[in-house]
CSV table of C-alpha atoms in Angstrom, one decimal:
chain,number,residue,atom,x,y,z
A,1048,MET,CA,-0.2,-23.8,6.7
A,1049,ALA,CA,-3.4,-24.8,8.3
A,1050,GLU,CA,-6.3,-25.6,5.9
A,1051,ARG,CA,-8.7,-22.7,5.6
A,1052,ALA,CA,-12.3,-23.5,6.7
A,1053,ARG,CA,-14.6,-23.5,3.7
A,1054,PRO,CA,-17.2,-20.8,3.6
A,1055,VAL,CA,-20.8,-22.1,3.8
A,1056,SER,CA,-23.1,-19.4,2.5
A,1057,VAL,CA,-22.9,-17.9,-1.0
A,1058,ALA,CA,-22.1,-14.5,0.5
A,1059,GLY,CA,-19.3,-16.0,2.5
A,1060,LYS,CA,-17.9,-17.7,-0.6
A,1061,VAL,CA,-18.0,-14.4,-2.5
A,1062,MET,CA,-16.3,-12.5,0.4
A,1063,ALA,CA,-13.6,-15.2,0.6
A,1064,ILE,CA,-12.9,-14.8,-3.1
A,1065,LEU,CA,-12.6,-11.1,-2.9
A,1066,ASN,CA,-10.5,-11.3,0.3
A,1067,ALA,CA,-8.1,-13.5,-1.6
A,1068,PHE,CA,-6.9,-10.4,-3.4
A,1069,ALA,CA,-6.2,-8.5,-0.2
A,1070,GLN,CA,-3.6,-10.9,1.0
A,1071,ASP,CA,-0.8,-10.5,-1.5
A,1072,ASP,CA,-0.7,-10.3,-5.3
A,1073,VAL,CA,-2.7,-8.0,-7.6
A,1074,ARG,CA,-3.3,-10.8,-10.1
A,1075,LEU,CA,-4.2,-14.4,-9.2
A,1076,ASN,CA,-5.1,-17.4,-11.3
A,1077,LEU,CA,-8.2,-19.4,-10.7
A,1078,SER,CA,-6.5,-22.2,-8.7
A,1079,GLU,CA,-4.8,-19.7,-6.4
A,1080,ILE,CA,-8.1,-17.9,-5.8
A,1081,CYS,CA,-9.8,-21.1,-4.9
A,1082,ARG,CA,-6.9,-22.2,-2.6
A,1083,ARG,CA,-6.9,-18.9,-0.7
A,1084,ALA,CA,-10.7,-18.8,-0.5
A,1085,GLY,CA,-10.9,-22.4,0.6
A,1086,LEU,CA,-13.3,-23.3,-2.3
A,1087,PRO,CA,-13.6,-26.3,-4.6
A,1088,LEU,CA,-12.4,-25.4,-8.1
A,1089,ALA,CA,-15.8,-25.9,-9.7
A,1090,THR,CA,-17.5,-23.6,-7.2
A,1091,GLY,CA,-14.7,-21.0,-7.5
A,1092,HIS,CA,-14.9,-21.2,-11.3
A,1093,ARG,CA,-18.6,-20.4,-11.3
A,1094,LEU,CA,-18.5,-17.6,-8.8
A,1095,VAL,CA,-15.4,-16.0,-10.2
A,1096,GLY,CA,-17.0,-16.0,-13.6
A,1097,GLU,CA,-20.1,-14.3,-12.2
A,1098,LEU,CA,-18.0,-11.7,-10.4
A,1099,ALA,CA,-16.0,-11.0,-13.6
A,1100,ALA,CA,-19.2,-10.7,-15.7
A,1101,GLY,CA,-20.5,-8.1,-13.1
A,1102,GLY,CA,-17.3,-6.1,-13.2
A,1103,PHE,CA,-16.2,-6.9,-9.7
A,1104,LEU,CA,-13.3,-8.9,-11.0
A,1105,GLU,CA,-11.4,-8.5,-14.3
A,1106,ARG,CA,-9.9,-11.3,-16.4
A,1107,VAL,CA,-6.7,-10.2,-18.0
A,1108,PRO,CA,-5.3,-11.7,-21.2
A,1109,ASP,CA,-2.9,-14.1,-19.5
A,1110,GLY,CA,-5.8,-15.8,-17.8
A,1111,THR,CA,-5.3,-14.3,-14.3
A,1112,TYR,CA,-7.8,-12.2,-12.5
A,1113,ARG,CA,-7.6,-8.8,-10.7
A,1114,ILE,CA,-10.0,-6.6,-8.8
A,1115,GLY,CA,-12.4,-5.0,-11.2
A,1116,THR,CA,-13.0,-1.3,-11.6
A,1117,ARG,CA,-16.6,-1.6,-10.4
A,1118,LEU,CA,-15.5,-2.9,-7.0
A,1119,TRP,CA,-12.8,-0.2,-6.7
A,1120,ARG,CA,-15.4,2.5,-7.5
A,1121,ILE,CA,-17.6,1.3,-4.8
A,1122,GLY,CA,-14.8,0.9,-2.2
A,1123,SER,CA,-13.3,4.3,-3.1
A,1124,GLN,CA,-16.6,6.0,-2.1
A,1125,ALA,CA,-15.9,5.2,1.6
A,1126,PRO,CA,-15.9,8.6,3.3
A,1127,ALA,CA,-12.5,8.3,4.9
A,1128,VAL,CA,-10.8,7.2,1.7
A,1129,THR,CA,-12.6,9.8,-0.5
A,1130,GLY,CA,-11.8,12.6,1.9
A,1131,LEU,CA,-8.2,11.7,2.3
A,1132,ARG,CA,-7.7,11.4,-1.5
A,1133,GLU,CA,-9.5,14.7,-2.2
A,1134,LEU,CA,-7.2,16.5,0.3
A,1135,ALA,CA,-4.1,14.8,-1.0
A,1136,LEU,CA,-4.5,15.2,-4.8
A,1137,PRO,CA,-3.6,18.9,-5.1
A,1138,HIS,CA,-0.4,18.3,-3.1
A,1139,MET,CA,0.4,15.2,-5.1
A,1140,GLU,CA,0.0,17.1,-8.3
A,1141,ASP,CA,2.3,19.8,-7.1
A,1142,LEU,CA,4.8,17.2,-6.0
A,1143,TYR,CA,4.7,15.5,-9.4
A,1144,GLU,CA,5.2,18.8,-11.2
A,1145,ALA,CA,8.2,19.5,-9.0
A,1146,THR,CA,9.9,16.1,-9.5
A,1147,HIS,CA,8.2,14.3,-12.5
A,1148,ASP,CA,8.5,11.0,-10.5
A,1149,ASN,CA,5.8,8.6,-9.3
A,1150,VAL,CA,3.8,9.9,-6.4
A,1151,GLN,CA,2.0,7.6,-4.0
A,1152,LEU,CA,-0.4,8.0,-1.1
A,1153,ALA,CA,-0.8,5.0,1.2
A,1154,VAL,CA,-2.4,3.9,4.5
A,1155,LEU,CA,-2.1,0.8,6.7
A,1156,ARG,CA,-4.4,-2.1,6.1
A,1157,GLU,CA,-4.1,-5.5,7.8
A,1158,ASP,CA,-0.3,-5.5,8.1
A,1159,ARG,CA,0.1,-4.3,4.5
A,1160,VAL,CA,0.3,-1.0,2.7
A,1161,LEU,CA,-2.9,0.0,0.8
A,1162,VAL,CA,-2.2,2.4,-2.1
A,1163,VAL,CA,-5.2,4.8,-2.1
A,1164,GLU,CA,-3.9,7.2,-4.8
A,1165,ARG,CA,-1.1,7.3,-7.3
A,1166,LEU,CA,0.2,9.7,-10.0
A,1167,ARG,CA,2.5,8.2,-12.6
A,1168,GLY,CA,4.5,10.2,-15.1
A,1169,THR,CA,5.4,9.1,-18.6
A,1170,ARG,CA,9.0,9.7,-18.0
A,1171,SER,CA,9.2,8.2,-14.5
A,1172,VAL,CA,10.4,4.7,-13.6
A,1173,PRO,CA,7.8,2.0,-14.4
A,1174,VAL,CA,6.2,0.6,-11.3
A,1175,VAL,CA,3.7,-2.3,-10.8
A,1176,THR,CA,1.7,-0.4,-8.1
A,1177,GLN,CA,-2.0,0.2,-8.8
A,1178,VAL,CA,-4.5,2.1,-6.8
A,1179,GLY,CA,-6.2,-0.4,-4.5
A,1180,ALA,CA,-3.1,-2.7,-4.4
A,1181,THR,CA,-1.5,-3.8,-1.2
A,1182,LEU,CA,2.3,-3.9,-0.8
A,1183,PRO,CA,4.7,-5.2,1.9
A,1184,LEU,CA,5.5,-2.8,4.7
A,1185,HIS,CA,9.2,-3.5,5.0
A,1186,THR,CA,10.2,-3.0,1.3
A,1187,THR,CA,8.5,0.3,0.5
A,1188,GLY,CA,9.1,3.9,1.5
A,1189,VAL,CA,5.4,4.4,2.6
A,1190,GLY,CA,5.5,1.1,4.4
A,1191,LYS,CA,8.6,1.9,6.4
A,1192,VAL,CA,7.1,5.2,7.4
A,1193,LEU,CA,3.8,3.6,8.6
A,1194,LEU,CA,5.6,0.8,10.4
A,1195,ALA,CA,8.1,3.1,12.0
A,1196,PHE,CA,5.5,5.3,13.6
A,1197,ALA,CA,3.2,2.5,14.7
A,1198,ALA,CA,3.1,1.2,18.3
A,1199,PRO,CA,6.1,-0.9,19.4
A,1200,GLU,CA,4.0,-4.0,19.9
A,1201,TYR,CA,2.6,-3.7,16.3
A,1202,ARG,CA,6.1,-3.3,14.8
A,1203,GLU,CA,7.4,-6.3,16.7
A,1204,ARG,CA,4.5,-8.4,15.6
A,1205,VAL,CA,5.0,-7.5,11.9
A,1206,ILE,CA,8.8,-8.0,12.1
A,1207,GLY,CA,8.3,-11.3,14.0
A,1208,ALA,CA,6.0,-12.6,11.3
A,1209,GLY,CA,9.0,-12.7,8.9
A,1210,LEU,CA,10.4,-10.3,6.4
A,1211,GLU,CA,10.1,-11.8,3.0
A,1212,ARG,CA,12.7,-11.1,0.3
A,1213,HIS,CA,11.4,-9.3,-2.8
A,1214,ALA,CA,14.6,-8.1,-4.3
A,1215,ALA,CA,18.3,-8.3,-3.8
A,1216,ARG,CA,18.5,-5.5,-1.3
A,1217,THR,CA,15.3,-6.3,0.7
A,1218,ILE,CA,16.0,-6.1,4.4
A,1219,THR,CA,15.2,-9.5,5.9
A,1220,ASP,CA,17.2,-9.4,9.1
A,1221,PRO,CA,14.9,-8.3,12.1
A,1222,ASP,CA,17.6,-6.4,13.9
A,1223,GLU,CA,18.6,-4.5,10.8
A,1224,MET,CA,15.0,-3.6,10.2
A,1225,ARG,CA,14.6,-2.3,13.8
A,1226,ARG,CA,17.6,-0.1,13.3
A,1227,CYS,CA,16.2,1.1,10.0
A,1228,LEU,CA,12.9,2.0,11.5
A,1229,GLU,CA,14.6,3.8,14.4
A,1230,GLN,CA,16.4,5.9,11.8
A,1231,VAL,CA,13.1,6.7,10.1
A,1232,ARG,CA,11.7,7.9,13.4
A,1233,ARG,CA,14.7,10.1,14.0
A,1234,SER,CA,15.0,11.6,10.5
A,1235,GLY,CA,11.3,11.8,9.7
A,1236,TYR,CA,11.6,10.0,6.3
A,1237,ALA,CA,12.2,6.6,4.9
A,1238,LEU,CA,14.4,5.6,2.0
A,1239,THR,CA,14.4,2.3,0.0
A,1240,ARG,CA,16.9,1.4,-2.8
A,1241,ASP,CA,16.1,-1.7,-4.9
A,1242,GLU,CA,14.3,-3.3,-2.0
A,1243,MET,CA,10.9,-3.9,-3.7
A,1244,THR,CA,11.9,-3.7,-7.4
A,1245,LEU,CA,15.3,-3.7,-9.0
A,1246,GLY,CA,16.1,-0.2,-10.4
A,1247,ALA,CA,13.5,1.6,-8.3
A,1248,SER,CA,14.0,3.6,-5.1
A,1249,SER,CA,11.5,5.4,-3.0
A,1250,VAL,CA,11.5,8.1,-0.3
A,1251,GLY,CA,8.5,8.4,2.1
A,1252,ALA,CA,7.3,10.9,4.6
A,1253,PRO,CA,4.5,10.8,7.2
A,1254,VAL,CA,1.1,12.5,7.0
A,1255,ARG,CA,-0.3,13.4,10.4
A,1256,ASP,CA,-3.7,14.4,11.8
A,1257,GLY,CA,-4.5,17.1,14.3
A,1258,THR,CA,-3.3,15.0,17.2
A,1259,GLY,CA,0.1,14.3,15.6
A,1260,GLU,CA,-0.8,10.7,14.8
A,1261,VAL,CA,0.5,9.3,11.5
A,1262,VAL,CA,-2.5,8.4,9.4
A,1263,ALA,CA,-0.9,8.0,6.0
A,1264,ALA,CA,2.3,8.2,4.1
A,1265,LEU,CA,3.3,10.1,1.0
A,1266,SER,CA,6.2,8.9,-1.2
A,1267,LEU,CA,8.1,9.5,-4.4
A,1268,VAL,CA,9.3,6.5,-6.5
A,1269,ALA,CA,12.2,7.2,-8.8
A,1270,ARG,CA,14.9,5.4,-10.7
A,1271,THR,CA,17.6,4.3,-8.4
A,1272,ARG,CA,20.3,6.0,-10.4
A,1273,SER,CA,18.5,9.4,-10.1
A,1274,ALA,CA,17.1,9.0,-6.6
A,1275,ASP,CA,19.0,11.9,-5.0
A,1276,LEU,CA,17.7,12.9,-1.6
A,1277,ARG,CA,18.8,16.4,-2.2
A,1278,ARG,CA,16.4,16.6,-5.1
A,1279,LEU,CA,13.5,14.5,-3.7
A,1280,LEU,CA,13.3,15.1,0.0
A,1281,PRO,CA,12.6,18.9,0.1
A,1282,PRO,CA,9.5,18.8,-2.1
A,1283,LEU,CA,8.3,15.6,-0.5
A,1284,THR,CA,8.5,16.8,3.0
A,1285,THR,CA,6.9,20.2,2.0
A,1286,ALA,CA,4.0,18.3,0.4
A,1287,ALA,CA,3.6,16.0,3.4
A,1288,ARG,CA,3.5,18.9,5.9
A,1289,ALA,CA,1.0,20.8,3.7
A,1290,LEU,CA,-1.2,17.7,3.5
A,1291,SER,CA,-0.9,17.2,7.2
A,1292,ARG,CA,-2.2,20.7,7.8
A,1293,ASP,CA,-5.2,20.0,5.6
A,1294,VAL,CA,-5.8,16.7,7.2
A,1295,ALA,CA,-5.7,18.3,10.7
A,1296,GLN,CA,-8.2,21.0,9.6
A,1297,HIS,CA,-10.6,19.1,7.3
A,1298,TRP,CA,-10.3,15.3,7.4
A,1299,ARG,CA,-13.0,13.6,9.5
A,1300,GLY,CA,-11.6,10.1,9.0
A,1301,HIS,CA,-9.6,8.0,11.4
A,1302,PRO,CA,-6.9,5.4,10.8
A,1303,GLU,CA,-9.0,2.6,12.3
A,1304,VAL,CA,-11.2,2.6,9.2
A,1305,PHE,CA,-8.4,1.1,7.3
A,1306,SER,CA,-7.4,-1.6,9.7
A,1307,ASN,CA,-9.1,-2.9,12.9
A,1308,GLU,CA,-5.7,-4.2,14.0
A,1309,ARG,CA,-3.8,-1.0,13.7
A,1310,LYS,CA,-2.6,0.5,17.0
A,1311,THR,CA,-0.3,3.6,16.6
A,1312,GLY,CA,2.2,5.0,19.0
A,1313,ALA,CA,4.1,8.3,19.3
């Protein structure tokens, strides 16, 4: 991996630290933050401490750091995110009541899945996903939906970058992933089984705007042993269609606000 250029200004250093959390993990230790941000350990230690004191980062008991609630509150006020979440929440609540499984709403951001809202039930399968977290495209129901309906050149770039294994059943073969995404486009939904987390499966469906473009994805995450499509798919697709109608009528956002690189196709 090429060495990252070190930021010069204080603002650049702070942005590099915060951007370190957008790449991969929800939690990072100080050394990993500094490595990703291209900062000396002493500089990173000082700035990370100040960000944690201000609530922009949060230090957890094991010594790692994660994005703080203050930063998330600021980011969540972006009009496109706020509008989409407000439209989605009633449909997500109905979907949870119908299934009592985890419900997730996600969009594309920089070749990753950005979770913008989540409902988790006390009886549903435990998941590591948090609002504001990013996840791989190829291992999640929402990710496969967003990738399947993106433009062909975008899909090929993501697949060509490599499909990292996260669990025993993660699809890592490029041709198998292409076949999987073609099936998603034909069927209108995506299914994963033990591909991100052992014991967890998900089914995702597209959310479209008034032009028919896929701008988000809605999913259910259930225990693999109880992930029956006959139970999960009808309420999920009903909720996704209802949300799509609301998005078409009321949402004034655009998918480009989530990623400058995103180019969607039919």
